[in-house]
mmCIF file of C-alpha atoms in Angstrom:
data_model
loop_
_atom_site.group_PDB
_atom_site.id
_atom_site.type_symbol
_atom_site.label_atom_id
_atom_site.label_comp_id
_atom_site.label_asym_id
_atom_site.label_seq_id
_atom_site.Cartn_x
_atom_site.Cartn_y
_atom_site.Cartn_z
ATOM 1 C CA MET A 1 4.054 12.924 -14.147
ATOM 2 C CA LEU A 2 3.937 9.646 -16.079
ATOM 3 C CA ASP A 3 1.797 11.026 -18.862
ATOM 4 C CA ASN A 4 1.158 7.590 -20.346
ATOM 5 C CA LEU A 5 0.103 5.703 -17.214
ATOM 6 C CA TYR A 6 -3.532 5.437 -16.028
ATOM 7 C CA ILE A 7 -5.204 3.100 -13.576
ATOM 8 C CA ALA A 8 -8.771 1.823 -13.207
ATOM 9 C CA LEU A 9 -10.537 0.404 -10.170
ATOM 10 C CA ILE A 10 -13.067 -2.092 -11.496
ATOM 11 C CA HIS A 11 -16.369 -2.826 -9.720
ATOM 12 C CA HIS A 12 -17.730 -4.815 -12.673
ATOM 13 C CA PRO A 13 -16.947 -7.380 -14.006
ATOM 14 C CA VAL A 14 -15.357 -8.810 -10.838
ATOM 15 C CA SER A 15 -15.651 -12.171 -9.106
ATOM 16 C CA ASN A 16 -17.314 -12.942 -5.809
ATOM 17 C CA LYS A 17 -16.067 -15.604 -3.406
ATOM 18 C CA LYS A 18 -17.782 -18.352 -5.413
ATOM 19 C CA GLY A 19 -16.295 -17.201 -8.719
ATOM 20 C CA SER A 20 -19.503 -15.690 -10.091
ATOM 21 C CA THR A 21 -19.250 -12.386 -11.924
ATOM 22 C CA ILE A 22 -20.819 -9.519 -9.993
ATOM 23 C CA ALA A 23 -20.877 -5.741 -9.620
ATOM 24 C CA SER A 24 -19.339 -4.849 -6.257
ATOM 25 C CA ALA A 25 -20.238 -1.928 -4.011
ATOM 26 C CA LEU A 26 -18.004 1.121 -3.827
ATOM 27 C CA THR A 27 -15.603 1.324 -0.870
ATOM 28 C CA THR A 28 -15.042 5.041 -0.533
ATOM 29 C CA ILE A 29 -11.696 4.684 1.230
ATOM 30 C CA ASP A 30 -10.417 2.960 -1.944
ATOM 31 C CA MET A 31 -10.942 6.247 -3.758
ATOM 32 C CA HIS A 32 -8.897 8.184 -1.197
ATOM 33 C CA ASP A 33 -6.041 5.718 -0.849
ATOM 34 C CA ILE A 34 -5.666 4.971 -4.544
ATOM 35 C CA ALA A 35 -5.935 8.644 -5.539
ATOM 36 C CA ARG A 36 -3.218 9.527 -3.011
ATOM 37 C CA ALA A 37 -0.986 6.709 -4.315
ATOM 38 C CA SER A 38 -1.677 7.854 -7.889
ATOM 39 C CA MET A 39 -0.569 11.385 -7.005
ATOM 40 C CA THR A 40 2.532 10.052 -5.295
ATOM 41 C CA PHE A 41 3.587 7.951 -8.264
ATOM 42 C CA GLY A 42 2.634 10.373 -11.007
ATOM 43 C CA VAL A 43 -0.318 8.502 -12.530
ATOM 44 C CA ARG A 44 -2.139 10.681 -15.058
ATOM 45 C CA GLY A 45 -5.688 9.562 -14.316
ATOM 46 C CA PHE A 46 -7.567 7.227 -11.977
ATOM 47 C CA TYR A 47 -10.850 5.759 -13.249
ATOM 48 C CA VAL A 48 -13.491 4.460 -10.852
ATOM 49 C CA VAL A 49 -15.469 2.006 -12.975
ATOM 50 C CA THR A 50 -18.997 1.071 -11.896
ATOM 51 C CA PRO A 51 -22.145 0.537 -13.965
ATOM 52 C CA LEU A 52 -24.384 1.107 -10.903
ATOM 53 C CA MET A 53 -25.873 4.576 -10.998
ATOM 54 C CA ASP A 54 -26.329 4.895 -7.228
ATOM 55 C CA GLN A 55 -22.665 4.015 -6.772
ATOM 56 C CA GLN A 56 -21.680 6.616 -9.339
ATOM 57 C CA VAL A 57 -23.715 9.200 -7.417
ATOM 58 C CA LEU A 58 -21.946 8.210 -4.209
ATOM 59 C CA ALA A 59 -18.553 8.447 -5.909
ATOM 60 C CA HIS A 60 -19.349 11.930 -7.195
ATOM 61 C CA GLU A 61 -20.525 13.027 -3.729
ATOM 62 C CA VAL A 62 -17.187 11.995 -2.249
ATOM 63 C CA ILE A 63 -15.206 13.655 -5.039
ATOM 64 C CA ASP A 64 -17.254 16.866 -4.880
ATOM 65 C CA HIS A 65 -16.837 17.143 -1.109
ATOM 66 C CA TRP A 66 -13.057 17.027 -1.460
ATOM 67 C CA THR A 67 -12.610 18.998 -4.678
ATOM 68 C CA GLU A 68 -15.424 21.586 -4.537
ATOM 69 C CA GLY A 69 -16.609 21.483 -0.919
ATOM 70 C CA ILE A 70 -15.184 22.125 2.510
ATOM 71 C CA GLY A 71 -12.972 19.025 2.411
ATOM 72 C CA GLY A 72 -10.639 20.544 -0.142
ATOM 73 C CA GLU A 73 -10.324 23.773 1.831
ATOM 74 C CA LEU A 74 -9.376 21.869 4.951
ATOM 75 C CA ASN A 75 -6.997 19.504 3.161
ATOM 76 C CA PRO A 76 -5.601 20.767 -0.173
ATOM 77 C CA PHE A 77 -3.403 17.667 -0.532
ATOM 78 C CA ARG A 78 -6.502 15.474 -0.549
ATOM 79 C CA LYS A 79 -8.150 17.826 -3.035
ATOM 80 C CA ARG A 80 -5.233 17.431 -5.479
ATOM 81 C CA ALA A 81 -5.437 13.654 -5.191
ATOM 82 C CA LEU A 82 -9.189 13.313 -5.673
ATOM 83 C CA GLU A 83 -9.070 15.607 -8.691
ATOM 84 C CA LEU A 84 -7.410 12.673 -10.500
ATOM 85 C CA ILE A 85 -10.594 10.577 -10.266
ATOM 86 C CA ARG A 86 -12.955 10.112 -13.187
ATOM 87 C CA VAL A 87 -16.120 8.060 -12.718
ATOM 88 C CA VAL A 88 -17.181 5.908 -15.698
ATOM 89 C CA SER A 89 -19.655 3.089 -16.322
ATOM 90 C CA THR A 90 -17.364 0.641 -18.098
ATOM 91 C CA PHE A 91 -13.707 -0.121 -18.749
ATOM 92 C CA GLU A 92 -14.383 0.617 -22.414
ATOM 93 C CA ASP A 93 -15.551 4.105 -21.395
ATOM 94 C CA ALA A 94 -12.221 4.636 -19.644
ATOM 95 C CA LEU A 95 -10.354 3.535 -22.781
ATOM 96 C CA GLN A 96 -12.393 5.901 -24.931
ATOM 97 C CA ASP A 97 -11.777 8.746 -22.509
ATOM 98 C CA ILE A 98 -8.007 8.214 -22.664
ATOM 99 C CA LYS A 99 -8.081 8.012 -26.460
ATOM 100 C CA ALA A 100 -10.067 11.241 -26.617
ATOM 101 C CA ASP A 101 -7.595 12.848 -24.245
ATOM 102 C CA CYS A 102 -4.363 11.641 -25.838
ATOM 103 C CA ASN A 103 -5.197 10.366 -29.325
ATOM 104 C CA GLN A 104 -2.835 7.480 -28.645
ATOM 105 C CA PRO A 105 -3.197 3.699 -28.596
ATOM 106 C CA VAL A 106 -3.987 2.289 -25.146
ATOM 107 C CA VAL A 107 -2.319 -0.863 -23.828
ATOM 108 C CA THR A 108 -4.522 -2.687 -21.287
ATOM 109 C CA VAL A 109 -2.971 -4.414 -18.297
ATOM 110 C CA ALA A 110 -4.825 -6.641 -15.838
ATOM 111 C CA THR A 111 -3.793 -7.467 -12.283
ATOM 112 C CA SER A 112 -4.458 -10.805 -10.642
ATOM 113 C CA ALA A 113 -3.550 -12.808 -7.548
ATOM 114 C CA ALA A 114 -2.798 -15.781 -9.841
ATOM 115 C CA LYS A 115 -0.223 -16.313 -12.588
ATOM 116 C CA HIS A 116 -1.364 -16.500 -16.226
ATOM 117 C CA ASP A 117 0.224 -17.137 -19.626
ATOM 118 C CA LYS A 118 0.476 -13.419 -20.316
ATOM 119 C CA THR A 119 1.897 -12.542 -16.897
ATOM 120 C CA ILE A 120 4.776 -10.059 -16.897
ATOM 121 C CA THR A 121 6.789 -8.645 -14.002
ATOM 122 C CA THR A 122 6.538 -5.011 -12.905
ATOM 123 C CA ALA A 123 10.113 -4.565 -14.175
ATOM 124 C CA GLU A 124 9.077 -5.853 -17.601
ATOM 125 C CA PHE A 125 6.064 -3.552 -17.534
ATOM 126 C CA ALA A 126 8.240 -0.559 -16.703
ATOM 127 C CA GLU A 127 10.410 -1.555 -19.652
ATOM 128 C CA LYS A 128 7.335 -1.515 -21.892
ATOM 129 C CA LEU A 129 6.459 1.962 -20.637
ATOM 130 C CA LEU A 130 9.919 3.038 -21.723
ATOM 131 C CA GLN A 131 10.263 1.116 -24.964
ATOM 132 C CA GLN A 132 7.339 2.607 -26.858
ATOM 133 C CA ARG A 133 8.206 3.819 -30.353
ATOM 134 C CA GLY A 134 11.592 2.123 -30.253
ATOM 135 C CA GLN A 135 12.932 4.423 -27.569
ATOM 136 C CA GLN A 136 15.011 2.594 -24.994
ATOM 137 C CA ARG A 137 16.221 3.359 -21.502
ATOM 138 C CA ILE A 138 17.590 6.740 -22.477
ATOM 139 C CA LEU A 139 14.053 8.094 -22.125
ATOM 140 C CA THR A 140 13.418 10.449 -19.274
ATOM 141 C CA CYS A 141 10.073 10.603 -17.531
ATOM 142 C CA GLU A 142 9.110 13.740 -19.394
ATOM 143 C CA LYS A 143 9.659 12.074 -22.756
ATOM 144 C CA LEU A 144 7.225 9.311 -21.801
ATOM 145 C CA SER A 145 4.446 11.713 -22.688
ATOM 146 C CA SER A 146 5.013 10.921 -26.340
ATOM 147 C CA CYS A 147 4.423 7.178 -25.818
ATOM 148 C CA ALA A 148 1.348 4.949 -26.062
ATOM 149 C CA SER A 149 -0.887 5.109 -22.991
ATOM 150 C CA HIS A 150 -1.177 2.211 -20.560
ATOM 151 C CA LEU A 151 -4.209 1.477 -18.397
ATOM 152 C CA ILE A 152 -3.766 -0.899 -15.456
ATOM 153 C CA ALA A 153 -6.984 -2.461 -14.112
ATOM 154 C CA PHE A 154 -7.355 -3.455 -10.457
ATOM 155 C CA GLY A 155 -10.275 -5.584 -9.304
ATOM 156 C CA THR A 156 -12.393 -5.112 -6.198
ATOM 157 C CA ALA A 157 -14.204 -7.968 -4.393
ATOM 158 C CA TRP A 158 -12.365 -11.238 -5.230
ATOM 159 C CA GLY A 159 -10.644 -9.797 -8.258
ATOM 160 C CA LEU A 160 -11.198 -9.140 -11.966
ATOM 161 C CA SER A 161 -13.316 -11.717 -13.818
ATOM 162 C CA GLN A 162 -11.412 -14.308 -15.843
ATOM 163 C CA GLU A 163 -12.951 -13.038 -19.073
ATOM 164 C CA PHE A 164 -11.859 -9.486 -18.306
ATOM 165 C CA ILE A 165 -8.322 -10.663 -17.556
ATOM 166 C CA SER A 166 -8.176 -12.680 -20.779
ATOM 167 C CA ASN A 167 -9.166 -9.650 -22.822
ATOM 168 C CA CYS A 168 -6.287 -7.480 -21.558
ATOM 169 C CA ASP A 169 -3.012 -7.189 -23.455
ATOM 170 C CA PHE A 170 -0.884 -8.128 -20.456
ATOM 171 C CA ILE A 171 -1.273 -9.321 -16.873
ATOM 172 C CA LEU A 172 0.952 -8.083 -14.053
ATOM 173 C CA GLU A 173 2.499 -10.644 -11.731
ATOM 174 C CA PRO A 174 0.775 -11.225 -8.375
ATOM 175 C CA VAL A 175 2.184 -9.262 -5.427
ATOM 176 C CA TYR A 176 4.051 -11.806 -3.367
ATOM 177 C CA GLY A 177 6.067 -10.858 -0.324
ATOM 178 C CA ILE A 178 8.127 -13.294 1.673
ATOM 179 C CA GLY A 179 5.954 -16.371 1.222
ATOM 180 C CA VAL A 180 2.861 -17.586 -0.574
ATOM 181 C CA TYR A 181 0.266 -15.429 1.245
ATOM 182 C CA ASN A 182 -0.984 -12.847 -1.243
ATOM 183 C CA HIS A 183 -4.246 -11.539 0.131
ATOM 184 C CA LEU A 184 -3.519 -7.828 0.218
ATOM 185 C CA SER A 185 -6.246 -5.213 0.058
ATOM 186 C CA VAL A 186 -6.622 -3.597 -3.356
ATOM 187 C CA ARG A 187 -5.421 -0.370 -1.702
ATOM 188 C CA SER A 188 -2.154 -2.027 -0.665
ATOM 189 C CA ALA A 189 -1.758 -3.835 -3.987
ATOM 190 C CA VAL A 190 -2.119 -0.630 -6.009
ATOM 191 C CA SER A 191 0.389 1.165 -3.778
ATOM 192 C CA ILE A 192 2.998 -1.587 -4.016
ATOM 193 C CA ILE A 193 2.604 -2.124 -7.758
ATOM 194 C CA LEU A 194 2.935 1.597 -8.510
ATOM 195 C CA ASP A 195 6.022 1.759 -6.292
ATOM 196 C CA ARG A 196 7.564 -1.293 -7.979
ATOM 197 C CA ILE A 197 6.921 0.171 -11.437
ATOM 198 C CA CYS A 198 8.385 3.551 -10.517
ATOM 199 C CA ARG A 199 11.467 2.019 -8.982
ATOM 200 C CA ASN A 200 12.213 0.496 -12.380
ATOM 201 C CA LEU A 201 12.026 3.834 -14.186
ATOM 202 C CA PRO A 202 15.078 6.071 -14.628
ATOM 203 C CA CYS A 203 13.503 9.152 -13.037
ATOM 204 C CA GLY A 204 15.748 11.324 -10.951
ATOM 205 C CA GLU A 205 13.663 11.575 -7.836
ATOM 206 C CA ILE A 206 12.779 7.927 -7.513
ATOM 207 C CA GLN A 207 14.615 6.320 -4.630
ATOM 208 C CA MET B 1 8.721 -15.257 8.610
ATOM 209 C CA LEU B 2 11.001 -12.380 9.611
ATOM 210 C CA ASP B 3 11.180 -13.407 13.238
ATOM 211 C CA ASN B 4 12.858 -10.162 14.284
ATOM 212 C CA LEU B 5 10.530 -7.641 12.610
ATOM 213 C CA TYR B 6 7.469 -6.153 14.323
ATOM 214 C CA ILE B 7 5.348 -3.131 13.507
ATOM 215 C CA ALA B 8 3.207 -0.803 15.619
ATOM 216 C CA LEU B 9 0.346 1.464 14.557
ATOM 217 C CA ILE B 10 0.421 4.413 16.948
ATOM 218 C CA HIS B 11 -2.721 6.340 17.955
ATOM 219 C CA HIS B 12 -0.900 8.245 20.726
ATOM 220 C CA PRO B 13 1.311 10.254 20.740
ATOM 221 C CA VAL B 14 0.522 11.547 17.242
ATOM 222 C CA SER B 15 0.117 15.041 15.809
ATOM 223 C CA ASN B 16 -3.053 16.695 14.602
ATOM 224 C CA LYS B 17 -3.143 19.134 11.709
ATOM 225 C CA LYS B 18 -1.974 21.987 13.951
ATOM 226 C CA GLY B 19 0.954 20.023 15.346
ATOM 227 C CA SER B 20 -0.585 19.380 18.766
ATOM 228 C CA THR B 21 -0.113 15.951 20.290
ATOM 229 C CA ILE B 22 -3.349 13.969 20.417
ATOM 230 C CA ALA B 23 -4.788 10.470 20.704
ATOM 231 C CA SER B 24 -6.470 9.596 17.400
ATOM 232 C CA ALA B 25 -9.500 7.387 16.856
ATOM 233 C CA LEU B 26 -9.130 3.869 15.539
ATOM 234 C CA THR B 27 -9.749 3.333 11.808
ATOM 235 C CA THR B 28 -10.753 -0.297 11.676
ATOM 236 C CA ILE B 29 -9.753 -0.745 8.034
ATOM 237 C CA ASP B 30 -6.174 0.082 9.095
ATOM 238 C CA MET B 31 -6.217 -3.097 11.160
ATOM 239 C CA HIS B 32 -7.300 -5.213 8.194
ATOM 240 C CA ASP B 33 -4.974 -3.697 5.604
ATOM 241 C CA ILE B 34 -1.899 -3.588 7.804
ATOM 242 C CA ALA B 35 -2.472 -7.102 9.165
ATOM 243 C CA ARG B 36 -2.788 -8.414 5.596
ATOM 244 C CA ALA B 37 0.408 -6.611 4.562
ATOM 245 C CA SER B 38 2.153 -7.938 7.673
ATOM 246 C CA MET B 39 1.176 -11.491 6.736
ATOM 247 C CA THR B 40 2.345 -10.933 3.180
ATOM 248 C CA PHE B 41 5.757 -9.662 4.217
ATOM 249 C CA GLY B 42 6.341 -12.031 7.131
ATOM 250 C CA VAL B 43 6.120 -9.547 10.015
ATOM 251 C CA ARG B 44 6.093 -11.397 13.345
ATOM 252 C CA GLY B 45 3.647 -9.181 15.206
ATOM 253 C CA PHE B 46 1.466 -6.103 14.608
ATOM 254 C CA TYR B 47 0.719 -3.902 17.617
ATOM 255 C CA VAL B 48 -2.262 -1.553 17.650
ATOM 256 C CA VAL B 49 -1.293 1.087 20.212
ATOM 257 C CA THR B 50 -4.026 3.182 21.817
ATOM 258 C CA PRO B 51 -4.421 4.355 25.423
ATOM 259 C CA LEU B 52 -8.182 4.889 24.951
ATOM 260 C CA MET B 53 -10.117 2.049 26.539
ATOM 261 C CA ASP B 54 -13.173 2.372 24.289
ATOM 262 C CA GLN B 55 -10.902 2.150 21.254
ATOM 263 C CA GLN B 56 -9.223 -0.936 22.679
ATOM 264 C CA VAL B 57 -12.667 -2.509 23.137
ATOM 265 C CA LEU B 58 -13.512 -1.694 19.515
ATOM 266 C CA ALA B 59 -10.206 -3.168 18.327
ATOM 267 C CA HIS B 60 -10.864 -6.370 20.245
ATOM 268 C CA GLU B 61 -14.397 -6.608 18.821
ATOM 269 C CA VAL B 62 -13.000 -6.449 15.285
ATOM 270 C CA ILE B 63 -10.265 -8.982 16.038
ATOM 271 C CA ASP B 64 -12.656 -11.371 17.793
ATOM 272 C CA HIS B 65 -15.127 -11.257 14.916
ATOM 273 C CA TRP B 66 -12.432 -12.332 12.469
ATOM 274 C CA THR B 67 -10.481 -14.744 14.640
ATOM 275 C CA GLU B 68 -13.139 -16.340 16.871
ATOM 276 C CA GLY B 69 -16.427 -15.414 15.198
ATOM 277 C CA ILE B 70 -18.147 -15.998 11.887
ATOM 278 C CA GLY B 71 -15.711 -13.755 9.985
ATOM 279 C CA GLY B 72 -12.867 -16.218 10.311
ATOM 280 C CA GLU B 73 -15.049 -19.094 9.151
ATOM 281 C CA LEU B 74 -16.080 -17.194 6.057
ATOM 282 C CA ASN B 75 -12.577 -15.905 5.311
ATOM 283 C CA PRO B 76 -9.698 -17.958 6.794
ATOM 284 C CA PHE B 77 -7.106 -15.724 5.080
ATOM 285 C CA ARG B 78 -8.411 -12.731 6.997
ATOM 286 C CA LYS B 79 -8.409 -14.779 10.202
ATOM 287 C CA ARG B 80 -4.714 -15.597 9.782
ATOM 288 C CA ALA B 81 -3.899 -11.937 9.232
ATOM 289 C CA LEU B 82 -5.854 -10.547 12.172
ATOM 290 C CA GLU B 83 -4.333 -13.143 14.486
ATOM 291 C CA LEU B 84 -1.105 -11.113 14.174
ATOM 292 C CA ILE B 85 -2.667 -8.127 15.983
ATOM 293 C CA ARG B 86 -1.972 -7.365 19.632
ATOM 294 C CA VAL B 87 -3.714 -4.401 21.277
ATOM 295 C CA VAL B 88 -1.637 -2.446 23.816
ATOM 296 C CA SER B 89 -1.929 0.886 25.626
ATOM 297 C CA THR B 90 1.530 2.284 24.928
ATOM 298 C CA PHE B 91 4.563 1.814 22.690
ATOM 299 C CA GLU B 92 6.503 0.832 25.811
ATOM 300 C CA ASP B 93 3.969 -1.965 26.381
ATOM 301 C CA ALA B 94 4.695 -3.236 22.873
ATOM 302 C CA LEU B 95 8.450 -3.170 23.594
ATOM 303 C CA GLN B 96 7.971 -5.074 26.839
ATOM 304 C CA ASP B 97 5.787 -7.632 25.083
ATOM 305 C CA ILE B 98 8.466 -8.270 22.456
ATOM 306 C CA LYS B 99 11.176 -8.572 25.109
ATOM 307 C CA ALA B 100 9.033 -11.050 27.046
ATOM 308 C CA ASP B 101 8.453 -13.007 23.858
ATOM 309 C CA CYS B 102 12.012 -13.036 22.517
ATOM 310 C CA ASN B 103 14.330 -12.066 25.362
ATOM 311 C CA GLN B 104 16.227 -9.937 22.861
ATOM 312 C CA PRO B 105 17.116 -6.243 22.583
ATOM 313 C CA VAL B 106 14.570 -4.227 20.561
ATOM 314 C CA VAL B 107 15.663 -1.574 18.059
ATOM 315 C CA THR B 108 12.994 1.122 17.621
ATOM 316 C CA VAL B 109 12.382 2.678 14.218
ATOM 317 C CA ALA B 110 10.131 5.676 13.540
ATOM 318 C CA THR B 111 8.518 6.612 10.237
ATOM 319 C CA SER B 112 7.947 10.172 9.126
ATOM 320 C CA ALA B 113 6.942 12.194 6.070
ATOM 321 C CA ALA B 114 9.945 14.477 6.737
ATOM 322 C CA LYS B 115 13.698 13.859 6.761
ATOM 323 C CA HIS B 116 15.615 13.898 10.069
ATOM 324 C CA ASP B 117 19.223 13.555 11.216
ATOM 325 C CA LYS B 118 18.747 9.897 12.006
ATOM 326 C CA THR B 119 16.963 9.085 8.737
ATOM 327 C CA ILE B 120 18.053 5.858 7.027
ATOM 328 C CA THR B 121 16.870 4.288 3.785
ATOM 329 C CA THR B 122 14.847 1.093 3.673
ATOM 330 C CA ALA B 123 17.889 -0.587 2.076
ATOM 331 C CA GLU B 124 20.040 0.506 5.025
ATOM 332 C CA PHE B 125 17.381 -0.746 7.414
ATOM 333 C CA ALA B 126 17.265 -4.129 5.673
ATOM 334 C CA GLU B 127 21.050 -4.221 6.064
ATOM 335 C CA LYS B 128 20.659 -3.625 9.803
ATOM 336 C CA LEU B 129 18.168 -6.485 10.006
ATOM 337 C CA LEU B 130 20.820 -8.690 8.465
ATOM 338 C CA GLN B 131 23.913 -7.415 10.233
ATOM 339 C CA GLN B 132 22.940 -8.149 13.824
ATOM 340 C CA ARG B 133 25.538 -10.011 15.860
ATOM 341 C CA GLY B 134 28.179 -9.494 13.214
ATOM 342 C CA GLN B 135 26.465 -11.734 10.692
ATOM 343 C CA GLN B 136 26.560 -10.333 7.200
ATOM 344 C CA ARG B 137 24.670 -10.970 4.000
ATOM 345 C CA ILE B 138 25.193 -14.718 4.198
ATOM 346 C CA LEU B 139 22.226 -14.824 6.578
ATOM 347 C CA THR B 140 19.110 -16.484 5.284
ATOM 348 C CA CYS B 141 15.676 -15.366 6.430
ATOM 349 C CA GLU B 142 15.401 -18.296 8.816
ATOM 350 C CA LYS B 143 18.618 -17.308 10.567
ATOM 351 C CA LEU B 144 17.251 -13.846 11.248
ATOM 352 C CA SER B 145 15.339 -15.380 14.142
ATOM 353 C CA SER B 146 18.526 -15.258 16.203
ATOM 354 C CA CYS B 147 18.930 -11.481 15.744
ATOM 355 C CA ALA B 148 17.822 -8.472 17.765
ATOM 356 C CA SER B 149 14.191 -7.545 17.238
ATOM 357 C CA HIS B 150 13.146 -4.395 15.386
ATOM 358 C CA LEU B 151 9.896 -2.521 15.940
ATOM 359 C CA ILE B 152 8.801 -0.025 13.267
ATOM 360 C CA ALA B 153 6.276 2.599 14.420
ATOM 361 C CA PHE B 154 3.761 4.123 12.009
ATOM 362 C CA GLY B 155 1.726 7.176 13.005
ATOM 363 C CA THR B 156 -1.974 7.750 12.404
ATOM 364 C CA ALA B 157 -3.554 11.242 12.051
ATOM 365 C CA TRP B 158 -0.806 13.678 10.914
ATOM 366 C CA GLY B 159 2.009 11.373 11.987
ATOM 367 C CA LEU B 160 4.083 10.453 15.027
ATOM 368 C CA SER B 161 4.810 13.281 17.482
ATOM 369 C CA GLN B 162 8.239 14.895 17.200
ATOM 370 C CA GLU B 163 9.159 13.740 20.697
ATOM 371 C CA PHE B 164 8.247 10.162 19.859
ATOM 372 C CA ILE B 165 10.327 10.299 16.671
ATOM 373 C CA SER B 166 13.308 11.740 18.546
ATOM 374 C CA ASN B 167 13.214 8.909 21.055
ATOM 375 C CA CYS B 168 13.502 6.171 18.429
ATOM 376 C CA ASP B 169 16.854 4.656 17.467
ATOM 377 C CA PHE B 170 16.366 5.278 13.752
ATOM 378 C CA ILE B 171 13.950 6.986 11.385
ATOM 379 C CA LEU B 172 12.997 5.517 8.025
ATOM 380 C CA GLU B 173 13.111 7.771 4.975
ATOM 381 C CA PRO B 174 9.823 9.289 3.784
ATOM 382 C CA VAL B 175 8.028 7.405 1.010
ATOM 383 C CA TYR B 176 8.538 9.506 -2.088
ATOM 384 C CA GLY B 177 7.372 8.393 -5.499
ATOM 385 C CA ILE B 178 8.001 10.330 -8.654
ATOM 386 C CA GLY B 179 7.858 13.846 -7.204
ATOM 387 C CA VAL B 180 7.516 15.679 -3.915
ATOM 388 C CA TYR B 181 3.928 14.661 -3.073
ATOM 389 C CA ASN B 182 4.109 12.269 -0.114
ATOM 390 C CA HIS B 183 0.660 12.195 1.412
ATOM 391 C CA LEU B 184 -0.038 8.487 1.319
ATOM 392 C CA SER B 185 -2.463 6.816 3.694
ATOM 393 C CA VAL B 186 -0.764 4.964 6.534
ATOM 394 C CA ARG B 187 -2.140 1.769 4.971
ATOM 395 C CA SER B 188 -0.291 2.479 1.718
ATOM 396 C CA ALA B 189 2.857 3.639 3.512
ATOM 397 C CA VAL B 190 3.103 0.450 5.588
ATOM 398 C CA SER B 191 2.577 -1.706 2.495
ATOM 399 C CA ILE B 192 5.242 0.067 0.456
ATOM 400 C CA ILE B 193 7.795 0.216 3.263
ATOM 401 C CA LEU B 194 7.429 -3.495 4.038
ATOM 402 C CA ASP B 195 7.774 -4.291 0.334
ATOM 403 C CA ARG B 196 10.873 -2.101 0.017
ATOM 404 C CA ILE B 197 12.475 -3.735 3.061
ATOM 405 C CA CYS B 198 11.733 -7.245 1.840
ATOM 406 C CA ARG B 199 13.067 -6.535 -1.625
ATOM 407 C CA ASN B 200 16.418 -5.765 0.021
ATOM 408 C CA LEU B 201 16.563 -9.090 1.832
ATOM 409 C CA PRO B 202 18.157 -12.187 0.283
ATOM 410 C CA CYS B 203 15.081 -14.404 0.631
ATOM 411 C CA GLY B 204 14.385 -16.874 -2.148
ATOM 412 C CA GLU B 205 10.772 -16.061 -2.812
ATOM 413 C CA ILE B 206 11.088 -12.292 -2.875
ATOM 414 C CA GLN B 207 10.666 -10.920 -6.354
#
C-alpha cells in the first residue's frame, strides 16, 4: 500500500457547464469504480466530499450495503474496495482526517483538464512521493509510509472550481491521449492517473 | 487516429460468478465511458456486442439521444464520442464489419483478469501494432493506417468466456497495480489498457 497517497472525489466546489460553482449530485458508480481503482493501486483512503446531507446519506447507504450488508457477502472484493471510502462534508475535513490519522503534513494536488502554472506531470508527482524527507529513488514502497501524505482531488461535473485549484499545492497535468480530446469520465481519469503514478514508482509488482 | 485499432465490449459470451456462460445486460454508462476513452486514445471504432434485441434497442436509444437528439446539442464532445459506437449481435459481426470497412486482416485480442499461455504485455501489443508488414519503429501513427486491423475484446459481467478467450489470437496481460488485487471495472480496465498501449507508441502528442 502507498501509505502516503489519498484521493478525494469533490462534489463541491465544482464548476457547471457555464463555469458557475455548484454542488453536484453523487454518481454512485463513481464510488464503486474509484474505490476499485484505489484498491488496485494501493491508495490508503478515498474521500467522497459532499456538503449535501441527503447525498451523504445516499453515499452511506451504498457503502453499508457493500461493507455490512448482503453485497459484501456476495462480493468480498467489492467489500474490500468500498471499505476505503470515507464520506466528509469538505476537503478541509478530509485534510483534518488524514492529519489525525497520520500526524503528517498533507500536500494537496488538484487535477484539471487544462494546464496551469503549477502543473506537474504524473512522473514528477511520483518523484515527489519518493523524495519526501530527502530520500531519493532508493525508497521502496513500504518506506513511503514515513513520508508526508498527499491528497489528490478529482472534480465531478465540469471539474474543480478555479479557486479550489488555485489553493492546492500542485496541479497534475491533464490526461491527454493521442490528440487534443480530453473529455474522459472522472472514473477513467482517476484510473489512468493512478496507473501513471504507479508506473513511475520502483515497486516490484508494478508492470 | 490509430486507424488499425478497434475495441469491442462483449455481453455474450461472458461468464457469470459461477463460471457459466451468459448474456449480460447492458450498462449504459459503459458506452459513455468507453466511447470517451476511445476518442481520447484514437480508437477507430467501438463495438457494443449483444445478441439480445431489447438491449440493442436500448443501446441505439442512448446513441441516438447523444448523436441525433438534444444530448449532442448540449454536449458536442459526448456526441463525437458516441458516434464511434456500432451495435452488433456477435463478435464475428464486428470482425466482418471491420473487414468490409478496411479490407484488411483482423487480429483478435482478448482481455482477461488471469494469465494464459498466449498472454502478451501491452508493450508487446503496441509493438505488434507497429510491426505489421515488416515495418518497424520508424512508423508514425499516420502510417499505421496501412497495417492489419486489431480488435481488442473486453468482457462484461465476470469476464469473457474461456472458449472466447481461447479463440483469440492473443490475450493481453491482466491489469495489475501495486499488488494482486485486480478487480477493476471494465470502464477502468479499458481506459488503463488504452493508455498503456498509447504510451508505447511513438506518437508526438503522447505523454
